[in-house]
Amino acid sequence: VYSGQVVGSLMNAMASLATNTLVGLLVTFLCWRSASAVFISIDANAQECFHDTVKAHTKMGLTFEVSEGGFLDIDVKINDPRGREIYSSNRETNARYVFAAEMDGVYTYCFSNKMSTMTPKTVLFNMEIGDHAAAAKKEDDCECSPRSRSLMVTMRSVTSMASEYRETQMSTCDQMSG
């Protein structure tokens, strides 16, 4: 029993280290992009939507990366204040879409995992509004910059390592209790 407690403590410490590394990478991402990024988990057969109120002619830029789950794909949709679809993409792993708001109002962007029947997805995204979106469009012409792309790959790697670690931890605990 004692050795099981030691192993459990060691595994928890390793999980904490992986989480702290992921948080550190996220902070770095925030500093580089001068925008706020969000990690979300989207259950199988579910959709998560977000809303931003903007003025006409304001530049907006949505960047996202699926970091965990299934084939690392997600459906994305952006609607204008009238509900008209202005961007739609199916089964994307990552993308960047920059546009100018045509009118004042609430713009809605949704990430859908409705195509999945079992696997939740983890998505990192940010919506840049105003000068940040315009500067990003000039910097990388609607593609992730090499620095952002490198960070996203590193974050995906850390997330994958954390998932593998959790699976190993669960397997080890099952063996010890069985």
Short mmCIF file of N, CA and C in Angstrom, two decimals:
data_model
loop_
_atom_site.label_atom_id
_atom_site.label_comp_id
_atom_site.label_asym_id
_atom_site.label_seq_id
_atom_site.Cartn_x
_atom_site.Cartn_y
_atom_site.Cartn_z
N VAL A 1 0.83 -1.19 0.00
CA VAL A 1 0.00 0.00 0.00
C VAL A 1 0.87 1.25 0.00
N TYR A 2 1.94 1.25 0.83
CA TYR A 2 2.80 2.43 0.92
C TYR A 2 3.42 2.76 -0.43
N SER A 3 3.92 1.72 -1.15
CA SER A 3 4.56 1.98 -2.44
C SER A 3 3.55 2.52 -3.44
N GLY A 4 2.29 2.08 -3.32
CA GLY A 4 1.25 2.62 -4.19
C GLY A 4 1.02 4.10 -3.95
N GLN A 5 1.11 4.53 -2.68
CA GLN A 5 0.95 5.94 -2.36
C GLN A 5 2.10 6.76 -2.92
N VAL A 6 3.32 6.20 -2.84
CA VAL A 6 4.50 6.90 -3.37
C VAL A 6 4.37 7.04 -4.89
N VAL A 7 3.99 5.95 -5.55
CA VAL A 7 3.81 5.99 -7.00
C VAL A 7 2.72 7.00 -7.38
N GLY A 8 1.62 6.98 -6.62
CA GLY A 8 0.54 7.94 -6.88
C GLY A 8 1.00 9.37 -6.71
N SER A 9 1.78 9.64 -5.67
CA SER A 9 2.30 11.00 -5.45
C SER A 9 3.23 11.42 -6.56
N LEU A 10 4.09 10.48 -7.00
CA LEU A 10 5.01 10.78 -8.09
C LEU A 10 4.24 11.07 -9.37
N MET A 11 3.21 10.30 -9.65
CA MET A 11 2.40 10.52 -10.86
C MET A 11 1.68 11.86 -10.80
N ASN A 12 1.17 12.22 -9.63
CA ASN A 12 0.51 13.52 -9.48
C ASN A 12 1.50 14.66 -9.70
N ALA A 13 2.73 14.49 -9.21
CA ALA A 13 3.76 15.52 -9.41
C ALA A 13 4.07 15.67 -10.89
N MET A 14 4.15 14.55 -11.61
CA MET A 14 4.43 14.61 -13.05
C MET A 14 3.28 15.26 -13.80
N ALA A 15 2.04 14.96 -13.41
CA ALA A 15 0.88 15.58 -14.04
C ALA A 15 0.89 17.08 -13.81
N SER A 16 1.27 17.49 -12.59
CA SER A 16 1.35 18.91 -12.26
C SER A 16 2.42 19.59 -13.11
N LEU A 17 3.55 18.93 -13.31
CA LEU A 17 4.62 19.48 -14.14
C LEU A 17 4.14 19.67 -15.57
N ALA A 18 3.44 18.67 -16.12
CA ALA A 18 2.92 18.78 -17.49
C ALA A 18 1.92 19.92 -17.59
N THR A 19 1.06 20.07 -16.59
CA THR A 19 0.08 21.15 -16.58
C THR A 19 0.78 22.50 -16.50
N ASN A 20 1.77 22.62 -15.62
CA ASN A 20 2.51 23.88 -15.50
C ASN A 20 3.23 24.24 -16.79
N THR A 21 3.77 23.23 -17.49
CA THR A 21 4.43 23.48 -18.77
C THR A 21 3.42 24.01 -19.77
N LEU A 22 2.24 23.39 -19.81
CA LEU A 22 1.18 23.83 -20.72
C LEU A 22 0.75 25.26 -20.42
N VAL A 23 0.60 25.56 -19.13
CA VAL A 23 0.22 26.92 -18.73
C VAL A 23 1.32 27.90 -19.14
N GLY A 24 2.57 27.52 -18.95
CA GLY A 24 3.69 28.38 -19.35
C GLY A 24 3.67 28.67 -20.84
N LEU A 25 3.38 27.65 -21.65
CA LEU A 25 3.29 27.85 -23.09
C LEU A 25 2.13 28.76 -23.45
N LEU A 26 1.01 28.61 -22.74
CA LEU A 26 -0.14 29.47 -22.99
C LEU A 26 0.19 30.93 -22.67
N VAL A 27 0.88 31.16 -21.56
CA VAL A 27 1.29 32.53 -21.20
C VAL A 27 2.20 33.10 -22.28
N THR A 28 3.13 32.28 -22.77
CA THR A 28 4.01 32.73 -23.85
C THR A 28 3.20 33.09 -25.08
N PHE A 29 2.22 32.27 -25.42
CA PHE A 29 1.34 32.53 -26.56
C PHE A 29 0.64 33.87 -26.39
N LEU A 30 0.14 34.13 -25.19
CA LEU A 30 -0.55 35.39 -24.93
C LEU A 30 0.38 36.57 -25.11
N CYS A 31 1.60 36.46 -24.64
CA CYS A 31 2.56 37.57 -24.77
C CYS A 31 2.91 37.82 -26.22
N TRP A 32 3.08 36.76 -26.99
CA TRP A 32 3.46 36.92 -28.38
C TRP A 32 2.37 37.54 -29.21
N ARG A 33 1.15 37.12 -29.00
CA ARG A 33 0.07 37.56 -29.85
C ARG A 33 -0.67 38.79 -29.34
N SER A 34 -0.38 39.23 -28.13
CA SER A 34 -1.06 40.39 -27.54
C SER A 34 -2.58 40.23 -27.59
N ALA A 35 -3.04 39.05 -27.35
CA ALA A 35 -4.47 38.79 -27.34
C ALA A 35 -4.72 37.68 -26.33
N SER A 36 -5.99 37.49 -26.00
CA SER A 36 -6.27 36.44 -25.03
C SER A 36 -6.65 35.16 -25.76
N ALA A 37 -6.05 34.07 -25.34
CA ALA A 37 -6.34 32.76 -25.92
C ALA A 37 -7.11 31.95 -24.89
N VAL A 38 -7.94 31.04 -25.39
CA VAL A 38 -8.80 30.25 -24.53
C VAL A 38 -8.70 28.79 -24.93
N PHE A 39 -8.57 27.91 -23.94
CA PHE A 39 -8.70 26.47 -24.16
C PHE A 39 -10.13 26.10 -23.84
N ILE A 40 -10.77 25.34 -24.73
CA ILE A 40 -12.11 24.85 -24.45
C ILE A 40 -12.16 23.35 -24.74
N SER A 41 -13.03 22.66 -24.05
CA SER A 41 -13.28 21.25 -24.31
C SER A 41 -14.69 21.15 -24.87
N ILE A 42 -14.81 20.48 -26.01
CA ILE A 42 -16.11 20.34 -26.66
C ILE A 42 -16.46 18.86 -26.70
N ASP A 43 -17.52 18.51 -26.00
CA ASP A 43 -17.95 17.12 -25.94
C ASP A 43 -18.38 16.61 -27.31
N ALA A 44 -18.39 15.29 -27.44
CA ALA A 44 -18.90 14.67 -28.67
C ALA A 44 -20.34 15.12 -28.88
N ASN A 45 -20.69 15.36 -30.14
CA ASN A 45 -22.04 15.76 -30.53
C ASN A 45 -22.47 17.07 -29.87
N ALA A 46 -21.50 17.96 -29.64
CA ALA A 46 -21.81 19.25 -29.00
C ALA A 46 -21.21 20.40 -29.80
N GLN A 47 -21.61 21.60 -29.42
CA GLN A 47 -21.13 22.83 -30.07
C GLN A 47 -20.96 23.90 -29.00
N GLU A 48 -19.91 24.70 -29.14
CA GLU A 48 -19.67 25.83 -28.23
C GLU A 48 -19.60 27.10 -29.08
N CYS A 49 -20.35 28.13 -28.66
CA CYS A 49 -20.38 29.39 -29.41
C CYS A 49 -19.93 30.54 -28.51
N PHE A 50 -19.35 31.56 -29.14
CA PHE A 50 -18.84 32.74 -28.45
C PHE A 50 -19.30 33.97 -29.23
N HIS A 51 -19.39 35.09 -28.54
CA HIS A 51 -19.97 36.30 -29.13
C HIS A 51 -19.10 37.50 -28.82
N ASP A 52 -18.92 38.37 -29.82
CA ASP A 52 -18.22 39.63 -29.62
C ASP A 52 -19.00 40.75 -30.28
N THR A 53 -19.16 41.84 -29.56
CA THR A 53 -19.83 43.02 -30.10
C THR A 53 -18.77 43.94 -30.69
N VAL A 54 -18.93 44.29 -31.96
CA VAL A 54 -17.95 45.15 -32.64
C VAL A 54 -18.65 46.20 -33.48
N LYS A 55 -17.90 47.22 -33.83
CA LYS A 55 -18.38 48.29 -34.71
C LYS A 55 -18.05 47.94 -36.16
N ALA A 56 -18.80 48.51 -37.09
CA ALA A 56 -18.56 48.29 -38.51
C ALA A 56 -17.13 48.67 -38.87
N HIS A 57 -16.55 47.94 -39.81
CA HIS A 57 -15.21 48.14 -40.36
C HIS A 57 -14.09 47.73 -39.40
N THR A 58 -14.43 47.15 -38.26
CA THR A 58 -13.41 46.67 -37.33
C THR A 58 -12.85 45.35 -37.84
N LYS A 59 -11.54 45.23 -37.84
CA LYS A 59 -10.90 43.97 -38.25
C LYS A 59 -11.06 42.94 -37.14
N MET A 60 -11.36 41.70 -37.53
CA MET A 60 -11.48 40.58 -36.60
C MET A 60 -10.67 39.42 -37.15
N GLY A 61 -10.02 38.68 -36.26
CA GLY A 61 -9.22 37.54 -36.71
C GLY A 61 -9.38 36.36 -35.76
N LEU A 62 -9.94 35.26 -36.24
CA LEU A 62 -10.12 34.06 -35.45
C LEU A 62 -9.00 33.08 -35.80
N THR A 63 -8.25 32.66 -34.79
CA THR A 63 -7.20 31.65 -34.93
C THR A 63 -7.54 30.50 -34.01
N PHE A 64 -7.40 29.27 -34.49
CA PHE A 64 -7.69 28.13 -33.63
C PHE A 64 -6.81 26.94 -33.98
N GLU A 65 -6.69 26.04 -33.02
CA GLU A 65 -5.92 24.80 -33.18
C GLU A 65 -6.59 23.74 -32.33
N VAL A 66 -6.90 22.58 -32.92
CA VAL A 66 -7.41 21.46 -32.15
C VAL A 66 -6.19 20.75 -31.57
N SER A 67 -6.11 20.70 -30.24
CA SER A 67 -4.91 20.16 -29.61
C SER A 67 -5.07 18.73 -29.10
N GLU A 68 -6.32 18.26 -29.01
CA GLU A 68 -6.52 16.91 -28.48
C GLU A 68 -7.88 16.39 -28.90
N GLY A 69 -7.93 15.08 -29.20
CA GLY A 69 -9.19 14.42 -29.45
C GLY A 69 -9.36 13.93 -30.87
N GLY A 70 -9.58 12.63 -31.00
CA GLY A 70 -9.91 12.03 -32.29
C GLY A 70 -8.89 12.35 -33.37
N PHE A 71 -9.40 12.81 -34.52
CA PHE A 71 -8.54 13.15 -35.65
C PHE A 71 -8.09 14.60 -35.62
N LEU A 72 -8.21 15.24 -34.46
CA LEU A 72 -7.81 16.65 -34.28
C LEU A 72 -8.52 17.54 -35.30
N ASP A 73 -9.84 17.35 -35.43
CA ASP A 73 -10.61 18.15 -36.38
C ASP A 73 -11.84 18.74 -35.70
N ILE A 74 -12.28 19.87 -36.23
CA ILE A 74 -13.44 20.58 -35.68
C ILE A 74 -14.12 21.36 -36.80
N ASP A 75 -15.42 21.56 -36.70
CA ASP A 75 -16.15 22.41 -37.65
C ASP A 75 -16.24 23.81 -37.05
N VAL A 76 -16.06 24.82 -37.88
CA VAL A 76 -16.06 26.21 -37.41
C VAL A 76 -17.01 27.03 -38.28
N LYS A 77 -17.70 27.97 -37.62
CA LYS A 77 -18.64 28.82 -38.35
C LYS A 77 -18.64 30.20 -37.70
N ILE A 78 -18.68 31.25 -38.51
CA ILE A 78 -18.80 32.62 -38.02
C ILE A 78 -20.03 33.24 -38.68
N ASN A 79 -20.89 33.85 -37.84
CA ASN A 79 -22.09 34.52 -38.35
C ASN A 79 -22.05 36.00 -38.01
N ASP A 80 -22.61 36.82 -38.91
CA ASP A 80 -22.69 38.25 -38.66
C ASP A 80 -23.90 38.55 -37.76
N PRO A 81 -24.12 39.82 -37.41
CA PRO A 81 -25.23 40.15 -36.51
C PRO A 81 -26.62 39.77 -37.02
N ARG A 82 -26.78 39.63 -38.33
CA ARG A 82 -28.07 39.22 -38.90
C ARG A 82 -28.23 37.69 -38.93
N GLY A 83 -27.17 36.98 -38.53
CA GLY A 83 -27.22 35.52 -38.56
C GLY A 83 -26.72 34.92 -39.86
N ARG A 84 -26.24 35.77 -40.78
CA ARG A 84 -25.71 35.26 -42.05
C ARG A 84 -24.33 34.65 -41.81
N GLU A 85 -24.10 33.51 -42.42
CA GLU A 85 -22.81 32.84 -42.31
C GLU A 85 -21.78 33.58 -43.17
N ILE A 86 -20.67 34.00 -42.53
CA ILE A 86 -19.62 34.68 -43.29
C ILE A 86 -18.36 33.84 -43.41
N TYR A 87 -18.29 32.75 -42.65
CA TYR A 87 -17.18 31.82 -42.75
C TYR A 87 -17.64 30.47 -42.24
N SER A 88 -17.23 29.43 -42.94
CA SER A 88 -17.56 28.08 -42.51
C SER A 88 -16.47 27.14 -42.99
N SER A 89 -16.07 26.23 -42.11
CA SER A 89 -15.04 25.27 -42.46
C SER A 89 -15.32 23.97 -41.71
N ASN A 90 -15.19 22.85 -42.39
CA ASN A 90 -15.45 21.56 -41.77
C ASN A 90 -14.17 20.76 -41.59
N ARG A 91 -14.10 20.09 -40.44
CA ARG A 91 -13.02 19.17 -40.12
C ARG A 91 -11.62 19.78 -40.28
N GLU A 92 -11.47 20.96 -39.71
CA GLU A 92 -10.18 21.66 -39.74
C GLU A 92 -9.39 21.33 -38.48
N THR A 93 -8.07 21.23 -38.60
CA THR A 93 -7.19 21.05 -37.44
C THR A 93 -6.77 22.40 -36.90
N ASN A 94 -6.47 23.33 -37.80
CA ASN A 94 -6.13 24.69 -37.40
C ASN A 94 -6.39 25.62 -38.57
N ALA A 95 -6.62 26.87 -38.25
CA ALA A 95 -6.86 27.85 -39.31
C ALA A 95 -6.82 29.24 -38.71
N ARG A 96 -6.77 30.21 -39.61
CA ARG A 96 -6.85 31.62 -39.24
C ARG A 96 -7.72 32.28 -40.29
N TYR A 97 -8.72 33.03 -39.83
CA TYR A 97 -9.60 33.75 -40.73
C TYR A 97 -9.70 35.19 -40.25
N VAL A 98 -9.34 36.13 -41.12
CA VAL A 98 -9.36 37.55 -40.78
C VAL A 98 -10.35 38.25 -41.71
N PHE A 99 -11.18 39.11 -41.14
CA PHE A 99 -12.18 39.82 -41.93
C PHE A 99 -12.51 41.15 -41.27
N ALA A 100 -13.18 42.01 -42.01
CA ALA A 100 -13.66 43.29 -41.47
C ALA A 100 -15.16 43.18 -41.24
N ALA A 101 -15.60 43.60 -40.06
CA ALA A 101 -17.03 43.58 -39.74
C ALA A 101 -17.75 44.52 -40.70
N GLU A 102 -18.83 44.04 -41.30
CA GLU A 102 -19.58 44.85 -42.25
C GLU A 102 -20.55 45.79 -41.58
N MET A 103 -20.94 45.47 -40.34
CA MET A 103 -21.93 46.28 -39.64
C MET A 103 -21.70 46.20 -38.14
N ASP A 104 -22.26 47.16 -37.41
CA ASP A 104 -22.22 47.10 -35.95
C ASP A 104 -23.06 45.91 -35.49
N GLY A 105 -22.64 45.30 -34.39
CA GLY A 105 -23.45 44.25 -33.81
C GLY A 105 -22.64 43.12 -33.21
N VAL A 106 -23.37 42.05 -32.89
CA VAL A 106 -22.77 40.88 -32.24
C VAL A 106 -22.43 39.83 -33.28
N TYR A 107 -21.15 39.50 -33.36
CA TYR A 107 -20.67 38.45 -34.25
C TYR A 107 -20.52 37.17 -33.43
N THR A 108 -20.95 36.06 -34.00
CA THR A 108 -20.95 34.78 -33.29
C THR A 108 -20.01 33.81 -34.02
N TYR A 109 -19.17 33.14 -33.25
CA TYR A 109 -18.32 32.10 -33.84
C TYR A 109 -18.48 30.83 -33.01
N CYS A 110 -18.66 29.72 -33.73
CA CYS A 110 -18.97 28.44 -33.09
C CYS A 110 -17.99 27.37 -33.52
N PHE A 111 -17.66 26.51 -32.56
CA PHE A 111 -16.86 25.33 -32.80
C PHE A 111 -17.78 24.14 -32.58
N SER A 112 -17.92 23.30 -33.59
CA SER A 112 -18.86 22.18 -33.50
C SER A 112 -18.12 20.84 -33.58
N ASN A 113 -18.48 19.97 -32.64
CA ASN A 113 -17.96 18.60 -32.63
C ASN A 113 -19.12 17.64 -32.84
N LYS A 114 -20.14 18.09 -33.57
CA LYS A 114 -21.33 17.27 -33.77
C LYS A 114 -21.05 16.06 -34.66
N MET A 115 -19.95 16.09 -35.41
CA MET A 115 -19.62 14.96 -36.26
C MET A 115 -19.10 13.77 -35.45
N SER A 116 -18.67 14.03 -34.22
CA SER A 116 -18.11 12.99 -33.37
C SER A 116 -19.18 12.39 -32.47
N THR A 117 -19.20 11.07 -32.39
CA THR A 117 -20.19 10.41 -31.54
C THR A 117 -19.63 10.02 -30.19
N MET A 118 -18.29 10.01 -30.05
CA MET A 118 -17.69 9.56 -28.79
C MET A 118 -16.57 10.45 -28.26
N THR A 119 -15.85 11.13 -29.11
CA THR A 119 -14.60 11.77 -28.71
C THR A 119 -14.74 13.27 -28.48
N PRO A 120 -14.45 13.74 -27.26
CA PRO A 120 -14.41 15.19 -27.04
C PRO A 120 -13.16 15.77 -27.68
N LYS A 121 -13.16 17.06 -27.93
CA LYS A 121 -12.02 17.75 -28.54
C LYS A 121 -11.60 18.91 -27.63
N THR A 122 -10.30 19.17 -27.62
CA THR A 122 -9.77 20.34 -26.92
C THR A 122 -9.29 21.32 -27.97
N VAL A 123 -9.75 22.56 -27.88
CA VAL A 123 -9.44 23.58 -28.88
C VAL A 123 -8.83 24.79 -28.18
N LEU A 124 -7.74 25.30 -28.73
CA LEU A 124 -7.14 26.56 -28.30
C LEU A 124 -7.53 27.58 -29.36
N PHE A 125 -8.11 28.71 -28.93
CA PHE A 125 -8.47 29.72 -29.92
C PHE A 125 -8.32 31.12 -29.35
N ASN A 126 -8.23 32.07 -30.25
CA ASN A 126 -8.35 33.47 -29.85
C ASN A 126 -9.01 34.25 -30.98
N MET A 127 -9.75 35.26 -30.57
CA MET A 127 -10.37 36.18 -31.52
C MET A 127 -9.72 37.54 -31.29
N GLU A 128 -8.96 37.97 -32.27
CA GLU A 128 -8.31 39.28 -32.19
C GLU A 128 -9.26 40.30 -32.80
N ILE A 129 -9.41 41.42 -32.13
CA ILE A 129 -10.34 42.45 -32.61
C ILE A 129 -9.60 43.77 -32.69
N GLY A 130 -9.76 44.46 -33.80
CA GLY A 130 -9.15 45.78 -33.97
C GLY A 130 -7.75 45.70 -34.54
N ASP A 131 -6.86 46.54 -34.02
CA ASP A 131 -5.50 46.66 -34.55
C ASP A 131 -4.73 45.35 -34.54
N HIS A 132 -4.93 44.53 -33.51
CA HIS A 132 -4.20 43.26 -33.43
C HIS A 132 -4.53 42.37 -34.62
N ALA A 133 -5.80 42.30 -35.00
CA ALA A 133 -6.20 41.46 -36.13
C ALA A 133 -5.64 42.00 -37.43
N ALA A 134 -5.66 43.32 -37.60
CA ALA A 134 -5.14 43.92 -38.82
C ALA A 134 -3.64 43.68 -38.92
N ALA A 135 -2.92 43.85 -37.82
CA ALA A 135 -1.46 43.63 -37.82
C ALA A 135 -1.15 42.17 -38.11
N ALA A 136 -1.92 41.26 -37.54
CA ALA A 136 -1.67 39.83 -37.75
C ALA A 136 -1.90 39.47 -39.22
N LYS A 137 -2.92 40.08 -39.84
CA LYS A 137 -3.19 39.78 -41.25
C LYS A 137 -2.02 40.23 -42.11
N LYS A 138 -1.47 41.42 -41.84
CA LYS A 138 -0.32 41.90 -42.61
C LYS A 138 0.89 41.02 -42.35
N GLU A 139 1.06 40.59 -41.09
CA GLU A 139 2.24 39.81 -40.71
C GLU A 139 2.30 38.47 -41.40
N ASP A 140 1.14 37.79 -41.50
CA ASP A 140 1.21 36.43 -42.00
C ASP A 140 0.21 36.12 -43.10
N ASP A 141 -0.45 37.11 -43.65
CA ASP A 141 -1.36 36.93 -44.77
C ASP A 141 -2.32 35.76 -44.54
N CYS A 142 -2.98 35.79 -43.39
CA CYS A 142 -4.00 34.82 -43.01
C CYS A 142 -3.44 33.43 -42.73
N GLU A 143 -2.16 33.28 -42.57
CA GLU A 143 -1.57 32.02 -42.15
C GLU A 143 -0.93 32.23 -40.79
N CYS A 144 -0.79 31.19 -40.03
CA CYS A 144 -0.10 31.30 -38.75
C CYS A 144 1.35 31.67 -39.02
N SER A 145 1.89 32.59 -38.23
CA SER A 145 3.29 32.95 -38.37
C SER A 145 4.14 31.76 -37.94
N PRO A 146 5.39 31.69 -38.39
CA PRO A 146 6.24 30.56 -37.97
C PRO A 146 6.34 30.45 -36.45
N ARG A 147 6.40 31.57 -35.75
CA ARG A 147 6.48 31.56 -34.29
C ARG A 147 5.21 30.96 -33.69
N SER A 148 4.04 31.38 -34.18
CA SER A 148 2.77 30.84 -33.67
C SER A 148 2.63 29.37 -34.02
N ARG A 149 3.00 29.02 -35.26
CA ARG A 149 2.90 27.63 -35.69
C ARG A 149 3.78 26.74 -34.82
N SER A 150 5.00 27.21 -34.54
CA SER A 150 5.92 26.45 -33.69
C SER A 150 5.34 26.27 -32.29
N LEU A 151 4.76 27.33 -31.75
CA LEU A 151 4.16 27.26 -30.42
C LEU A 151 2.98 26.29 -30.41
N MET A 152 2.15 26.34 -31.44
CA MET A 152 1.00 25.44 -31.50
C MET A 152 1.46 23.98 -31.56
N VAL A 153 2.52 23.69 -32.34
CA VAL A 153 3.05 22.33 -32.42
C VAL A 153 3.57 21.89 -31.06
N THR A 154 4.28 22.79 -30.37
CA THR A 154 4.80 22.47 -29.05
C THR A 154 3.66 22.22 -28.07
N MET A 155 2.62 23.05 -28.12
CA MET A 155 1.48 22.86 -27.22
C MET A 155 0.77 21.55 -27.51
N ARG A 156 0.63 21.20 -28.79
CA ARG A 156 0.01 19.93 -29.14
C ARG A 156 0.84 18.77 -28.60
N SER A 157 2.17 18.89 -28.70
CA SER A 157 3.06 17.85 -28.19
C SER A 157 2.93 17.69 -26.68
N VAL A 158 2.90 18.81 -25.95
CA VAL A 158 2.76 18.75 -24.49
C VAL A 158 1.41 18.16 -24.12
N THR A 159 0.36 18.56 -24.82
CA THR A 159 -0.97 18.03 -24.55
C THR A 159 -1.01 16.52 -24.80
N SER A 160 -0.38 16.10 -25.89
CA SER A 160 -0.32 14.68 -26.21
C SER A 160 0.44 13.91 -25.13
N MET A 161 1.56 14.47 -24.67
CA MET A 161 2.34 13.82 -23.61
C MET A 161 1.51 13.72 -22.34
N ALA A 162 0.76 14.75 -22.01
CA ALA A 162 -0.07 14.73 -20.81
C ALA A 162 -1.15 13.65 -20.94
N SER A 163 -1.74 13.51 -22.12
CA SER A 163 -2.76 12.48 -22.35
C SER A 163 -2.16 11.09 -22.20
N GLU A 164 -0.99 10.88 -22.81
CA GLU A 164 -0.32 9.59 -22.69
C GLU A 164 0.02 9.29 -21.24
N TYR A 165 0.45 10.31 -20.52
CA TYR A 165 0.78 10.12 -19.10
C TYR A 165 -0.46 9.72 -18.31
N ARG A 166 -1.59 10.39 -18.56
CA ARG A 166 -2.82 10.05 -17.85
C ARG A 166 -3.24 8.61 -18.12
N GLU A 167 -3.11 8.18 -19.39
CA GLU A 167 -3.46 6.81 -19.73
C GLU A 167 -2.54 5.82 -19.01
N THR A 168 -1.24 6.12 -18.96
CA THR A 168 -0.28 5.27 -18.26
C THR A 168 -0.60 5.24 -16.77
N GLN A 169 -0.93 6.40 -16.21
CA GLN A 169 -1.25 6.48 -14.79
C GLN A 169 -2.47 5.61 -14.47
N MET A 170 -3.49 5.71 -15.29
CA MET A 170 -4.70 4.93 -15.06
C MET A 170 -4.40 3.43 -15.17
N SER A 171 -3.59 3.05 -16.16
CA SER A 171 -3.23 1.65 -16.35
C SER A 171 -2.44 1.13 -15.15
N THR A 172 -1.48 1.93 -14.67
CA THR A 172 -0.66 1.54 -13.52
C THR A 172 -1.52 1.38 -12.27
N CYS A 173 -2.43 2.32 -12.06
CA CYS A 173 -3.32 2.24 -10.89
C CYS A 173 -4.21 1.01 -10.97
N ASP A 174 -4.70 0.68 -12.18
CA ASP A 174 -5.53 -0.51 -12.35
C ASP A 174 -4.74 -1.78 -12.02
N GLN A 175 -3.47 -1.83 -12.47
CA GLN A 175 -2.64 -3.00 -12.22
C GLN A 175 -2.35 -3.14 -10.73
N MET A 176 -2.13 -2.01 -10.05
CA MET A 176 -1.79 -2.05 -8.63
C MET A 176 -3.00 -2.45 -7.78
N SER A 177 -4.19 -2.04 -8.21
CA SER A 177 -5.38 -2.34 -7.41
C SER A 177 -5.93 -3.74 -7.73
N GLY A 178 -5.54 -4.28 -8.89
CA GLY A 178 -6.08 -5.56 -9.33
C GLY A 178 -5.31 -6.70 -8.87
#
